[in-house]
Amino acid sequence: MTDEPVTDGGLSEEESEVLDRIEREDIDFLRLQFTDILGTVKNVSVPADQAEKAFTEGIYFDGSSIEGFVRIQESDMRLKPDASTFAVLPWRDTSARLICDVFNTSTGEAFKGDPRAVLQDALDRADEMGYEVNAAPEPEFFLFEEDEEGRATTKTNDAGGYFDVAPKDLASDVRRDIIYGLEEMGFDIEASHHEVAEGQHEINFEYDDALSTADNVATFRTVVRAIAAQHDLHATFMPKPIAKVNGSGMHVHLSLFTDDGENVFHDEGDEFNLSETAKQFTAGILNHAPALAAVTNPTVNSYKRLVPGYEAPVYVAWSDRNRSALIRKPAARVPAASRIEARFPDPSCNPYLAFAVLIHAGLDGIESGADCPDPIRENIYEFDEEKREEYGIDTLPTNLGEAIDALEADEMVYDALGPHVGPKFVEAKRAEFADYLVDVSDWELDRYLETF
């Protein structure tokens, strides 16, 4: 969404460079990618010779078939590729990806139902306040074996644990191939390792601007699944696919910078090296946490992860060392690395919407001069209810229904989603929770069928 110098042919320099790469690298097809409001990646595939038309005129599609977009009588939408997102798909050497912004054909303006536009609105607010937002996620996922018919099972392909290596970590080769594929697409990978649960893995990104990071999260899930499938494995970002083991989170590191590259979150004279601005940003997220959870933890299954005892944070507090808190201040080797880590999001979220509401909540804390509570350095999991009340520690919603109630009650977070996405998101999630409430689980059948 940046303004680029335009060439005589009506193309920006960056768009012209993409056309040159398409020819030079013998690209046959382009996948024009966007997401629906739930974060599912969608794409329109076009022959590579349509690239110039895509840049200058856009590619039209029927938006009425996309979750949360528009009704059938107002269905024409236009995709405008962002040239900076061009990347060759590593598992399809002759295909490339371009992430698109969605435009409303009737107005010619950016479509307010496009999750990427929702995040852009949050970044515009930050820019007006003099800030650039950087983000770095830590998405976790499980690798499961497939059955004879190629369907996913919940049987892990290794018995590894946290930071294990081969032979226990049998998926190290899969992670290696995933990282090679991501790096071919231009990702800067910081680290990867086996996580706590069997079959669970984590790959961490380097810092980038929040929009590029959200783009990368959306693409990351596609790449992981595609390369896992080449190894006859199924990759899932479901938060809690196996009962009574650690679930998958997506910790999000956030910081604000000025135009001249100064980290606004750093204060050398503070005990925690956090500036007052950083503490206000943190307080904003804590103040709005119950409503944020509806977006950062958006599925029924998300709340099976958010329970005490499995390393998932449920208590609305922050700490410089305690991982049971909702927000942690990680150690920073240099001033540029001072940041906060929101530990409650999970990888089932729509990254554009999740980043947008986190940023808006933090900026709200800055604008309102919110008071940041003292950090909690004790293990909150060991607190009883009385001690939590003494410390003033609230908890996140215990299920999706409660989270949606909190979202609708929080005007700031609800409005951050915009007049289109807000109502559509709530409608979709209300329906999901209603379906869950009327379902009868295997646990219930095992427990009650022969008992009563």
Tab-separated table of C-alpha atoms in Angstrom:
chain	number	residue	atom	x	y	z
A	1	MET	CA	0.000	0.000	0.000
A	2	THR	CA	2.946	2.309	-0.600
A	3	ASP	CA	3.166	4.980	-3.268
A	4	GLU	CA	5.830	4.090	-5.845
A	5	PRO	CA	7.288	6.208	-8.683
A	6	VAL	CA	5.282	5.527	-11.840
A	7	THR	CA	6.895	4.670	-15.162
A	8	ASP	CA	5.640	5.969	-18.496
A	9	GLY	CA	3.647	2.770	-18.975
A	10	GLY	CA	1.530	3.428	-15.896
A	11	LEU	CA	3.473	0.927	-13.796
A	12	SER	CA	5.518	1.713	-10.722
A	13	GLU	CA	9.213	0.847	-10.785
A	14	GLU	CA	8.535	-2.043	-8.410
A	15	GLU	CA	5.756	-3.374	-10.642
A	16	SER	CA	8.023	-3.175	-13.675
A	17	GLU	CA	10.672	-5.109	-11.772
A	18	VAL	CA	8.106	-7.814	-11.014
A	19	LEU	CA	7.263	-8.115	-14.739
A	20	ASP	CA	10.977	-8.509	-15.464
A	21	ARG	CA	11.302	-11.241	-12.815
A	22	ILE	CA	8.270	-13.093	-14.193
A	23	GLU	CA	9.929	-13.229	-17.605
A	24	ARG	CA	13.409	-13.941	-16.274
A	25	GLU	CA	12.283	-16.779	-13.980
A	26	ASP	CA	9.843	-18.353	-16.483
A	27	ILE	CA	6.787	-17.908	-14.250
A	28	ASP	CA	3.659	-19.354	-15.851
A	29	PHE	CA	0.976	-18.589	-13.264
A	30	LEU	CA	0.331	-15.994	-10.578
A	31	ARG	CA	-1.659	-16.653	-7.433
A	32	LEU	CA	-3.336	-13.427	-6.387
A	33	GLN	CA	-3.795	-13.952	-2.661
A	34	PHE	CA	-6.097	-12.374	-0.059
A	35	THR	CA	-7.897	-13.571	3.072
A	36	ASP	CA	-11.494	-13.728	4.219
A	37	ILE	CA	-12.425	-12.327	7.633
A	38	LEU	CA	-11.648	-15.652	9.323
A	39	GLY	CA	-8.089	-15.602	7.988
A	40	THR	CA	-8.500	-18.337	5.385
A	41	VAL	CA	-6.199	-17.655	2.459
A	42	LYS	CA	-8.008	-17.317	-0.868
A	43	ASN	CA	-6.474	-16.849	-4.272
A	44	VAL	CA	-7.341	-16.186	-7.884
A	45	SER	CA	-4.938	-17.875	-10.286
A	46	VAL	CA	-4.163	-16.052	-13.538
A	47	PRO	CA	-1.687	-16.682	-16.372
A	48	ALA	CA	1.519	-14.752	-15.884
A	49	ASP	CA	0.888	-12.732	-19.044
A	50	GLN	CA	-1.996	-11.061	-17.169
A	51	ALA	CA	0.397	-9.516	-14.637
A	52	GLU	CA	0.519	-6.073	-16.247
A	53	LYS	CA	-3.263	-5.969	-16.461
A	54	ALA	CA	-3.478	-7.014	-12.810
A	55	PHE	CA	-1.259	-4.067	-11.834
A	56	THR	CA	-2.908	-1.445	-14.030
A	57	GLU	CA	-6.572	-2.501	-13.999
A	58	GLY	CA	-6.890	-5.123	-11.280
A	59	ILE	CA	-8.486	-8.553	-11.463
A	60	TYR	CA	-12.224	-8.835	-10.796
A	61	PHE	CA	-13.874	-11.589	-8.758
A	62	ASP	CA	-17.181	-12.496	-7.102
A	63	GLY	CA	-16.996	-11.359	-3.479
A	64	SER	CA	-20.356	-12.873	-2.492
A	65	SER	CA	-18.762	-16.321	-2.172
A	66	ILE	CA	-16.109	-15.148	0.323
A	67	GLU	CA	-16.797	-15.460	4.071
A	68	GLY	CA	-17.759	-12.055	5.497
A	69	PHE	CA	-17.442	-10.070	2.266
A	70	VAL	CA	-20.632	-8.914	0.495
A	71	ARG	CA	-24.127	-9.964	-0.548
A	72	ILE	CA	-24.767	-11.383	-4.016
A	73	GLN	CA	-26.373	-8.150	-5.263
A	74	GLU	CA	-23.151	-6.238	-4.571
A	75	SER	CA	-20.665	-8.940	-5.365
A	76	ASP	CA	-18.142	-7.451	-7.824
A	77	MET	CA	-14.756	-6.927	-6.159
A	78	ARG	CA	-11.357	-6.001	-7.608
A	79	LEU	CA	-7.939	-7.333	-6.583
A	80	LYS	CA	-4.964	-4.952	-6.806
A	81	PRO	CA	-1.636	-6.794	-6.299
A	82	ASP	CA	1.007	-5.330	-3.988
A	83	ALA	CA	4.220	-5.656	-6.010
A	84	SER	CA	6.376	-5.781	-2.871
A	85	THR	CA	4.854	-9.177	-1.993
A	86	PHE	CA	5.971	-11.019	-5.147
A	87	ALA	CA	7.523	-14.391	-4.329
A	88	VAL	CA	8.056	-17.608	-6.253
A	89	LEU	CA	6.296	-20.572	-4.628
A	90	PRO	CA	8.999	-23.085	-3.642
A	91	TRP	CA	6.859	-26.153	-4.246
A	92	ARG	CA	5.683	-24.896	-7.660
A	93	ASP	CA	8.707	-23.497	-9.479
A	94	THR	CA	6.674	-21.903	-12.247
A	95	SER	CA	4.107	-20.204	-9.992
A	96	ALA	CA	4.435	-17.062	-7.903
A	97	ARG	CA	2.383	-15.304	-5.254
A	98	LEU	CA	1.234	-11.703	-5.037
A	99	ILE	CA	-0.777	-10.515	-2.033
A	100	CYS	CA	-3.595	-8.194	-2.996
A	101	ASP	CA	-5.640	-5.365	-1.605
A	102	VAL	CA	-9.368	-5.656	-2.266
A	103	PHE	CA	-11.281	-2.742	-3.784
A	104	ASN	CA	-14.988	-2.029	-3.988
A	105	THR	CA	-15.876	-1.655	-7.675
A	106	SER	CA	-18.900	0.536	-6.978
A	107	THR	CA	-16.857	3.181	-5.109
A	108	GLY	CA	-13.331	2.543	-6.374
A	109	GLU	CA	-12.116	2.691	-2.769
A	110	ALA	CA	-10.417	0.089	-0.604
A	111	PHE	CA	-12.984	-2.470	0.566
A	112	LYS	CA	-13.589	-2.045	4.297
A	113	GLY	CA	-14.237	-5.773	4.595
A	114	ASP	CA	-10.685	-6.617	3.533
A	115	PRO	CA	-8.725	-7.674	6.655
A	116	ARG	CA	-5.553	-6.193	5.154
A	117	ALA	CA	-7.315	-2.822	4.959
A	118	VAL	CA	-8.343	-3.152	8.624
A	119	LEU	CA	-4.690	-3.554	9.603
A	120	GLN	CA	-3.718	-0.667	7.344
A	121	ASP	CA	-6.189	1.550	9.228
A	122	ALA	CA	-4.433	0.645	12.498
A	123	LEU	CA	-1.038	1.434	10.973
A	124	ASP	CA	-2.363	4.748	9.641
A	125	ARG	CA	-3.426	5.641	13.184
A	126	ALA	CA	0.041	4.770	14.453
A	127	ASP	CA	1.614	6.844	11.681
A	128	GLU	CA	-0.526	9.846	12.621
A	129	MET	CA	0.860	9.501	16.158
A	130	GLY	CA	4.414	9.404	14.787
A	131	TYR	CA	5.015	5.657	15.088
A	132	GLU	CA	5.960	2.747	12.862
A	133	VAL	CA	4.885	-0.653	14.168
A	134	ASN	CA	7.240	-3.620	14.076
A	135	ALA	CA	6.095	-7.160	14.785
A	136	ALA	CA	7.598	-10.627	15.027
A	137	PRO	CA	5.474	-13.758	15.568
A	138	GLU	CA	6.322	-17.201	16.942
A	139	PRO	CA	3.759	-19.513	15.309
A	140	GLU	CA	3.566	-23.076	16.586
A	141	PHE	CA	2.071	-26.041	14.762
A	142	PHE	CA	1.691	-29.808	14.921
A	143	LEU	CA	2.780	-32.360	12.332
A	144	PHE	CA	0.582	-35.448	12.131
A	145	GLU	CA	0.720	-38.596	10.072
A	146	GLU	CA	-1.866	-39.229	7.362
A	147	ASP	CA	-3.919	-42.398	7.025
A	148	GLU	CA	-3.985	-44.694	3.978
A	149	GLU	CA	-6.454	-42.389	2.246
A	150	GLY	CA	-4.380	-39.262	2.851
A	151	ARG	CA	-6.602	-37.850	5.592
A	152	ALA	CA	-5.188	-36.226	8.692
A	153	THR	CA	-4.857	-38.216	11.906
A	154	THR	CA	-3.768	-37.034	15.348
A	155	LYS	CA	-0.858	-39.484	15.425
A	156	THR	CA	2.406	-37.561	15.750
A	157	ASN	CA	5.402	-38.650	13.708
A	158	ASP	CA	7.938	-38.199	16.518
A	159	ALA	CA	8.370	-38.482	20.285
A	160	GLY	CA	10.450	-35.335	20.644
A	161	GLY	CA	10.141	-32.637	23.287
A	162	TYR	CA	11.346	-29.093	23.824
A	163	PHE	CA	14.549	-28.413	21.822
A	164	ASP	CA	15.088	-32.135	21.182
A	165	VAL	CA	17.227	-33.271	18.256
A	166	ALA	CA	17.247	-36.419	16.124
A	167	PRO	CA	16.541	-39.264	16.562
A	168	LYS	CA	13.675	-38.139	18.828
A	169	ASP	CA	12.950	-35.121	16.632
A	170	LEU	CA	12.164	-36.992	13.415
A	171	ALA	CA	10.669	-33.890	11.822
A	172	SER	CA	13.907	-31.881	11.748
A	173	ASP	CA	14.209	-32.594	8.011
A	174	VAL	CA	10.668	-31.326	7.444
A	175	ARG	CA	11.416	-28.131	9.368
A	176	ARG	CA	14.617	-27.715	7.346
A	177	ASP	CA	12.702	-27.993	4.054
A	178	ILE	CA	10.058	-25.565	5.330
A	179	ILE	CA	12.760	-23.046	6.262
A	180	TYR	CA	14.485	-23.460	2.891
A	181	GLY	CA	11.153	-22.832	1.190
A	182	LEU	CA	10.401	-19.778	3.314
A	183	GLU	CA	13.851	-18.316	2.716
A	184	GLU	CA	13.423	-18.805	-1.020
A	185	MET	CA	10.308	-16.645	-0.702
A	186	GLY	CA	12.239	-13.904	1.071
A	187	PHE	CA	11.421	-14.734	4.691
A	188	ASP	CA	14.037	-13.893	7.319
A	189	ILE	CA	13.911	-16.815	9.765
A	190	GLU	CA	15.352	-16.246	13.221
A	191	ALA	CA	15.129	-19.774	14.659
A	192	SER	CA	13.239	-23.066	14.636
A	193	HIS	CA	12.937	-25.875	17.148
A	194	HIS	CA	10.833	-28.734	18.430
A	195	GLU	CA	8.256	-27.564	20.956
A	196	VAL	CA	7.154	-29.159	24.244
A	197	ALA	CA	4.505	-31.571	22.942
A	198	GLU	CA	5.242	-34.547	20.702
A	199	GLY	CA	4.851	-33.538	17.069
A	200	GLN	CA	4.817	-29.813	17.924
A	201	HIS	CA	7.120	-27.280	16.267
A	202	GLU	CA	7.905	-23.570	16.187
A	203	ILE	CA	9.503	-21.345	13.547
A	204	ASN	CA	10.262	-17.740	14.485
A	205	PHE	CA	10.366	-14.763	12.104
A	206	GLU	CA	12.737	-11.817	12.236
A	207	TYR	CA	11.196	-8.419	12.969
A	208	ASP	CA	9.496	-6.582	10.123
A	209	ASP	CA	6.839	-3.957	9.700
A	210	ALA	CA	3.459	-5.182	10.909
A	211	LEU	CA	1.820	-5.366	7.463
A	212	SER	CA	4.642	-7.429	5.953
A	213	THR	CA	4.618	-9.651	9.027
A	214	ALA	CA	0.867	-10.289	8.733
A	215	ASP	CA	1.357	-11.092	5.036
A	216	ASN	CA	4.092	-13.532	6.005
A	217	VAL	CA	1.962	-15.269	8.657
A	218	ALA	CA	-0.807	-15.864	6.109
A	219	THR	CA	1.685	-17.246	3.602
A	220	PHE	CA	3.588	-19.193	6.275
A	221	ARG	CA	0.603	-21.401	7.040
A	222	THR	CA	0.203	-22.228	3.350
A	223	VAL	CA	3.903	-23.029	2.910
A	224	VAL	CA	4.067	-25.220	6.027
A	225	ARG	CA	1.046	-27.266	4.938
A	226	ALA	CA	2.291	-27.660	1.362
A	227	ILE	CA	5.802	-28.790	2.300
A	228	ALA	CA	4.526	-31.052	5.094
A	229	ALA	CA	2.276	-32.719	2.511
A	230	GLN	CA	5.349	-33.469	0.401
A	231	HIS	CA	6.547	-35.533	3.383
A	232	ASP	CA	3.130	-37.265	3.666
A	233	LEU	CA	2.365	-35.304	6.835
A	234	HIS	CA	-0.467	-32.996	7.790
A	235	ALA	CA	0.420	-29.656	9.387
A	236	THR	CA	-2.227	-28.031	11.551
A	237	PHE	CA	-2.401	-24.670	13.285
A	238	MET	CA	-5.375	-25.776	15.358
A	239	PRO	CA	-4.670	-24.423	18.862
A	240	LYS	CA	-5.353	-27.647	20.802
A	241	PRO	CA	-5.518	-30.749	18.593
A	242	ILE	CA	-4.596	-33.173	21.400
A	243	ALA	CA	-6.176	-33.171	24.840
A	244	LYS	CA	-4.049	-32.710	27.972
A	245	VAL	CA	-0.867	-31.595	26.227
A	246	ASN	CA	0.420	-28.117	25.435
A	247	GLY	CA	-1.450	-26.357	22.676
A	248	SER	CA	-0.086	-24.146	19.895
A	249	GLY	CA	0.247	-20.431	20.452
A	250	MET	CA	1.508	-17.562	18.351
A	251	HIS	CA	3.348	-15.165	20.645
A	252	VAL	CA	3.502	-11.717	19.022
A	253	HIS	CA	6.408	-9.348	19.726
A	254	LEU	CA	5.565	-5.671	19.220
A	255	SER	CA	7.469	-2.402	19.331
A	256	LEU	CA	7.085	1.155	18.059
A	257	PHE	CA	9.750	3.115	16.189
A	258	THR	CA	10.029	6.713	15.035
A	259	ASP	CA	10.705	7.628	11.411
A	260	ASP	CA	14.397	8.061	12.196
A	261	GLY	CA	14.699	4.533	13.610
A	262	GLU	CA	14.499	5.214	17.341
A	263	ASN	CA	12.824	2.485	19.418
A	264	VAL	CA	10.130	4.331	21.363
A	265	PHE	CA	9.785	1.398	23.776
A	266	HIS	CA	13.355	1.621	25.113
A	267	ASP	CA	14.391	3.573	28.201
A	268	GLU	CA	17.879	2.858	29.493
A	269	GLY	CA	17.080	4.416	32.846
A	270	ASP	CA	14.058	2.235	33.596
A	271	GLU	CA	14.373	-0.911	35.719
A	272	PHE	CA	12.921	-2.964	32.858
A	273	ASN	CA	14.376	-0.780	30.066
A	274	LEU	CA	10.799	0.080	29.118
A	275	SER	CA	9.719	3.624	28.381
A	276	GLU	CA	6.549	5.190	29.735
A	277	THR	CA	5.128	4.898	26.210
A	278	ALA	CA	5.815	1.148	26.213
A	279	LYS	CA	4.119	0.761	29.585
A	280	GLN	CA	1.073	2.703	28.401
A	281	PHE	CA	0.933	0.505	25.281
A	282	THR	CA	1.120	-2.564	27.515
A	283	ALA	CA	-1.613	-1.189	29.784
A	284	GLY	CA	-3.845	-0.640	26.757
A	285	ILE	CA	-3.578	-4.294	25.757
A	286	LEU	CA	-4.208	-5.465	29.325
A	287	ASN	CA	-7.234	-3.166	29.685
A	288	HIS	CA	-8.834	-4.527	26.508
A	289	ALA	CA	-7.615	-8.140	26.803
A	290	PRO	CA	-11.013	-9.880	27.203
A	291	ALA	CA	-12.298	-8.292	23.992
A	292	LEU	CA	-9.005	-8.821	22.149
A	293	ALA	CA	-9.240	-12.543	22.862
A	294	ALA	CA	-12.236	-12.873	20.538
A	295	VAL	CA	-9.948	-11.866	17.645
A	296	THR	CA	-6.571	-13.232	18.764
A	297	ASN	CA	-8.113	-16.534	19.943
A	298	PRO	CA	-11.077	-16.823	17.603
A	299	THR	CA	-12.170	-20.470	17.700
A	300	VAL	CA	-14.035	-22.716	20.101
A	301	ASN	CA	-10.875	-24.794	20.299
A	302	SER	CA	-8.762	-21.747	21.258
A	303	TYR	CA	-10.162	-21.875	24.785
A	304	LYS	CA	-9.093	-25.501	25.243
A	305	ARG	CA	-5.547	-24.131	25.037
A	306	LEU	CA	-6.187	-21.196	27.383
A	307	VAL	CA	-6.329	-23.181	30.608
A	308	PRO	CA	-3.855	-23.177	33.522
A	309	GLY	CA	-1.154	-25.820	33.565
A	310	TYR	CA	-0.204	-26.018	29.875
A	311	GLU	CA	2.030	-22.936	29.529
A	312	ALA	CA	-0.742	-20.834	27.995
A	313	PRO	CA	-1.363	-17.462	29.678
A	314	VAL	CA	-4.864	-16.823	31.017
A	315	TYR	CA	-4.160	-14.140	33.617
A	316	VAL	CA	-4.341	-10.457	32.670
A	317	ALA	CA	-0.964	-9.268	33.938
A	318	TRP	CA	2.551	-8.576	32.691
A	319	SER	CA	5.998	-9.619	33.796
A	320	ASP	CA	9.643	-9.263	32.893
A	321	ARG	CA	10.327	-12.918	33.652
A	322	ASN	CA	7.086	-14.780	34.325
A	323	ARG	CA	5.652	-16.740	31.388
A	324	SER	CA	2.296	-17.286	33.111
A	325	ALA	CA	1.437	-13.623	32.462
A	326	LEU	CA	-0.436	-12.375	29.407
A	327	ILE	CA	2.406	-10.058	28.380
A	328	ARG	CA	6.105	-10.529	28.928
A	329	LYS	CA	8.998	-8.116	28.513
A	330	PRO	CA	11.748	-10.258	26.938
A	331	ALA	CA	15.407	-9.553	27.601
A	332	ALA	CA	16.930	-7.217	25.005
A	333	ARG	CA	20.625	-7.196	24.067
A	334	VAL	CA	20.440	-3.785	22.373
A	335	PRO	CA	18.011	-0.827	22.589
A	336	ALA	CA	16.470	-1.672	19.196
A	337	ALA	CA	15.352	-5.042	20.606
A	338	SER	CA	13.263	-3.645	23.489
A	339	ARG	CA	9.748	-4.915	22.950
A	340	ILE	CA	6.749	-6.531	24.563
A	341	GLU	CA	5.535	-10.068	23.887
A	342	ALA	CA	1.792	-10.768	23.799
A	343	ARG	CA	1.667	-14.466	24.707
A	344	PHE	CA	-2.051	-15.180	24.384
A	345	PRO	CA	-2.730	-15.124	20.584
A	346	ASP	CA	-2.881	-18.442	18.757
A	347	PRO	CA	-2.126	-19.343	15.125
A	348	SER	CA	-5.772	-19.891	14.160
A	349	CYS	CA	-6.309	-16.119	14.196
A	350	ASN	CA	-6.553	-13.879	11.169
A	351	PRO	CA	-3.142	-12.172	11.470
A	352	TYR	CA	-4.370	-8.917	9.928
A	353	LEU	CA	-7.242	-8.570	12.380
A	354	ALA	CA	-5.232	-9.803	15.374
A	355	PHE	CA	-2.396	-7.343	14.754
A	356	ALA	CA	-4.906	-4.552	14.103
A	357	VAL	CA	-6.742	-4.917	17.417
A	358	LEU	CA	-3.506	-5.356	19.400
A	359	ILE	CA	-2.099	-2.178	17.862
A	360	HIS	CA	-5.310	-0.185	18.406
A	361	ALA	CA	-5.484	-1.329	22.029
A	362	GLY	CA	-1.871	-0.332	22.637
A	363	LEU	CA	-2.314	3.044	20.954
A	364	ASP	CA	-5.459	3.598	23.017
A	365	GLY	CA	-3.335	3.060	26.120
A	366	ILE	CA	-0.876	5.704	24.916
A	367	GLU	CA	-3.565	8.225	23.989
A	368	SER	CA	-5.408	7.781	27.282
A	369	GLY	CA	-2.239	7.780	29.377
A	370	ALA	CA	-3.216	4.405	30.846
A	371	ASP	CA	-1.528	3.377	34.077
A	372	CYS	CA	0.460	0.174	33.781
A	373	PRO	CA	0.213	-2.113	36.826
A	374	ASP	CA	3.316	-3.440	38.522
A	375	PRO	CA	4.779	-6.588	36.957
A	376	ILE	CA	3.978	-9.937	38.551
A	377	ARG	CA	7.160	-11.922	39.093
A	378	GLU	CA	5.593	-14.889	40.869
A	379	ASN	CA	4.015	-17.883	39.155
A	380	ILE	CA	0.384	-16.831	38.819
A	381	TYR	CA	-0.640	-20.439	38.188
A	382	GLU	CA	0.100	-21.051	41.864
A	383	PHE	CA	-2.157	-18.215	43.066
A	384	ASP	CA	-5.565	-19.059	44.493
A	385	GLU	CA	-8.564	-16.870	43.680
A	386	GLU	CA	-8.133	-14.816	46.829
A	387	LYS	CA	-4.532	-13.953	46.009
A	388	ARG	CA	-5.414	-13.079	42.406
A	389	GLU	CA	-8.067	-10.687	43.708
A	390	GLU	CA	-5.507	-9.199	46.101
A	391	TYR	CA	-3.204	-8.497	43.165
A	392	GLY	CA	-6.099	-7.298	40.970
A	393	ILE	CA	-5.512	-9.980	38.338
A	394	ASP	CA	-8.407	-10.733	35.996
A	395	THR	CA	-8.653	-13.738	33.685
A	396	LEU	CA	-9.345	-14.096	29.998
A	397	PRO	CA	-12.757	-15.382	28.854
A	398	THR	CA	-13.153	-19.124	29.355
A	399	ASN	CA	-14.921	-19.771	26.055
A	400	LEU	CA	-15.629	-18.180	22.690
A	401	GLY	CA	-19.104	-17.050	23.721
A	402	GLU	CA	-17.730	-15.017	26.630
A	403	ALA	CA	-15.050	-13.547	24.374
A	404	ILE	CA	-17.616	-12.396	21.796
A	405	ASP	CA	-19.686	-10.838	24.597
A	406	ALA	CA	-16.580	-8.952	25.718
A	407	LEU	CA	-15.855	-7.851	22.147
A	408	GLU	CA	-19.323	-6.406	21.659
A	409	ALA	CA	-19.112	-4.653	25.040
A	410	ASP	CA	-15.746	-3.029	24.208
A	411	GLU	CA	-16.472	-0.153	21.853
A	412	MET	CA	-12.821	0.576	21.070
A	413	VAL	CA	-11.895	-2.966	20.011
A	414	TYR	CA	-15.157	-3.543	18.149
A	415	ASP	CA	-14.741	-0.266	16.242
A	416	ALA	CA	-11.129	-1.219	15.431
A	417	LEU	CA	-12.509	-3.985	13.207
A	418	GLY	CA	-14.466	-1.421	11.210
A	419	PRO	CA	-18.158	-1.088	10.339
A	420	HIS	CA	-18.079	-4.047	7.943
A	421	VAL	CA	-15.799	-6.597	9.588
A	422	GLY	CA	-17.042	-6.051	13.163
A	423	PRO	CA	-20.658	-7.183	12.619
A	424	LYS	CA	-19.681	-9.929	10.140
A	425	PHE	CA	-17.038	-11.317	12.486
A	426	VAL	CA	-19.417	-11.383	15.451
A	427	GLU	CA	-22.129	-13.021	13.342
A	428	ALA	CA	-19.758	-15.763	12.166
A	429	LYS	CA	-18.413	-16.449	15.647
A	430	ARG	CA	-21.841	-16.453	17.281
A	431	ALA	CA	-22.887	-19.102	14.753
A	432	GLU	CA	-19.732	-21.145	15.453
A	433	PHE	CA	-20.325	-21.079	19.202
A	434	ALA	CA	-24.020	-21.958	18.762
A	435	ASP	CA	-23.032	-25.000	16.674
A	436	TYR	CA	-20.612	-26.055	19.392
A	437	LEU	CA	-23.230	-25.758	22.141
A	438	VAL	CA	-25.636	-28.166	20.449
A	439	ASP	CA	-22.975	-30.729	19.533
A	440	VAL	CA	-22.546	-33.897	21.591
A	441	SER	CA	-18.865	-34.774	22.044
A	442	ASP	CA	-17.191	-38.166	22.365
A	443	TRP	CA	-16.220	-37.156	25.914
A	444	GLU	CA	-19.895	-36.805	26.847
A	445	LEU	CA	-20.820	-40.122	25.270
A	446	ASP	CA	-17.970	-41.931	27.021
A	447	ARG	CA	-18.866	-40.381	30.357
A	448	TYR	CA	-22.661	-40.491	30.368
A	449	LEU	CA	-24.084	-42.907	27.784
A	450	GLU	CA	-23.866	-46.011	29.951
A	451	THR	CA	-23.948	-44.164	33.280
A	452	PHE	CA	-27.503	-42.820	33.109
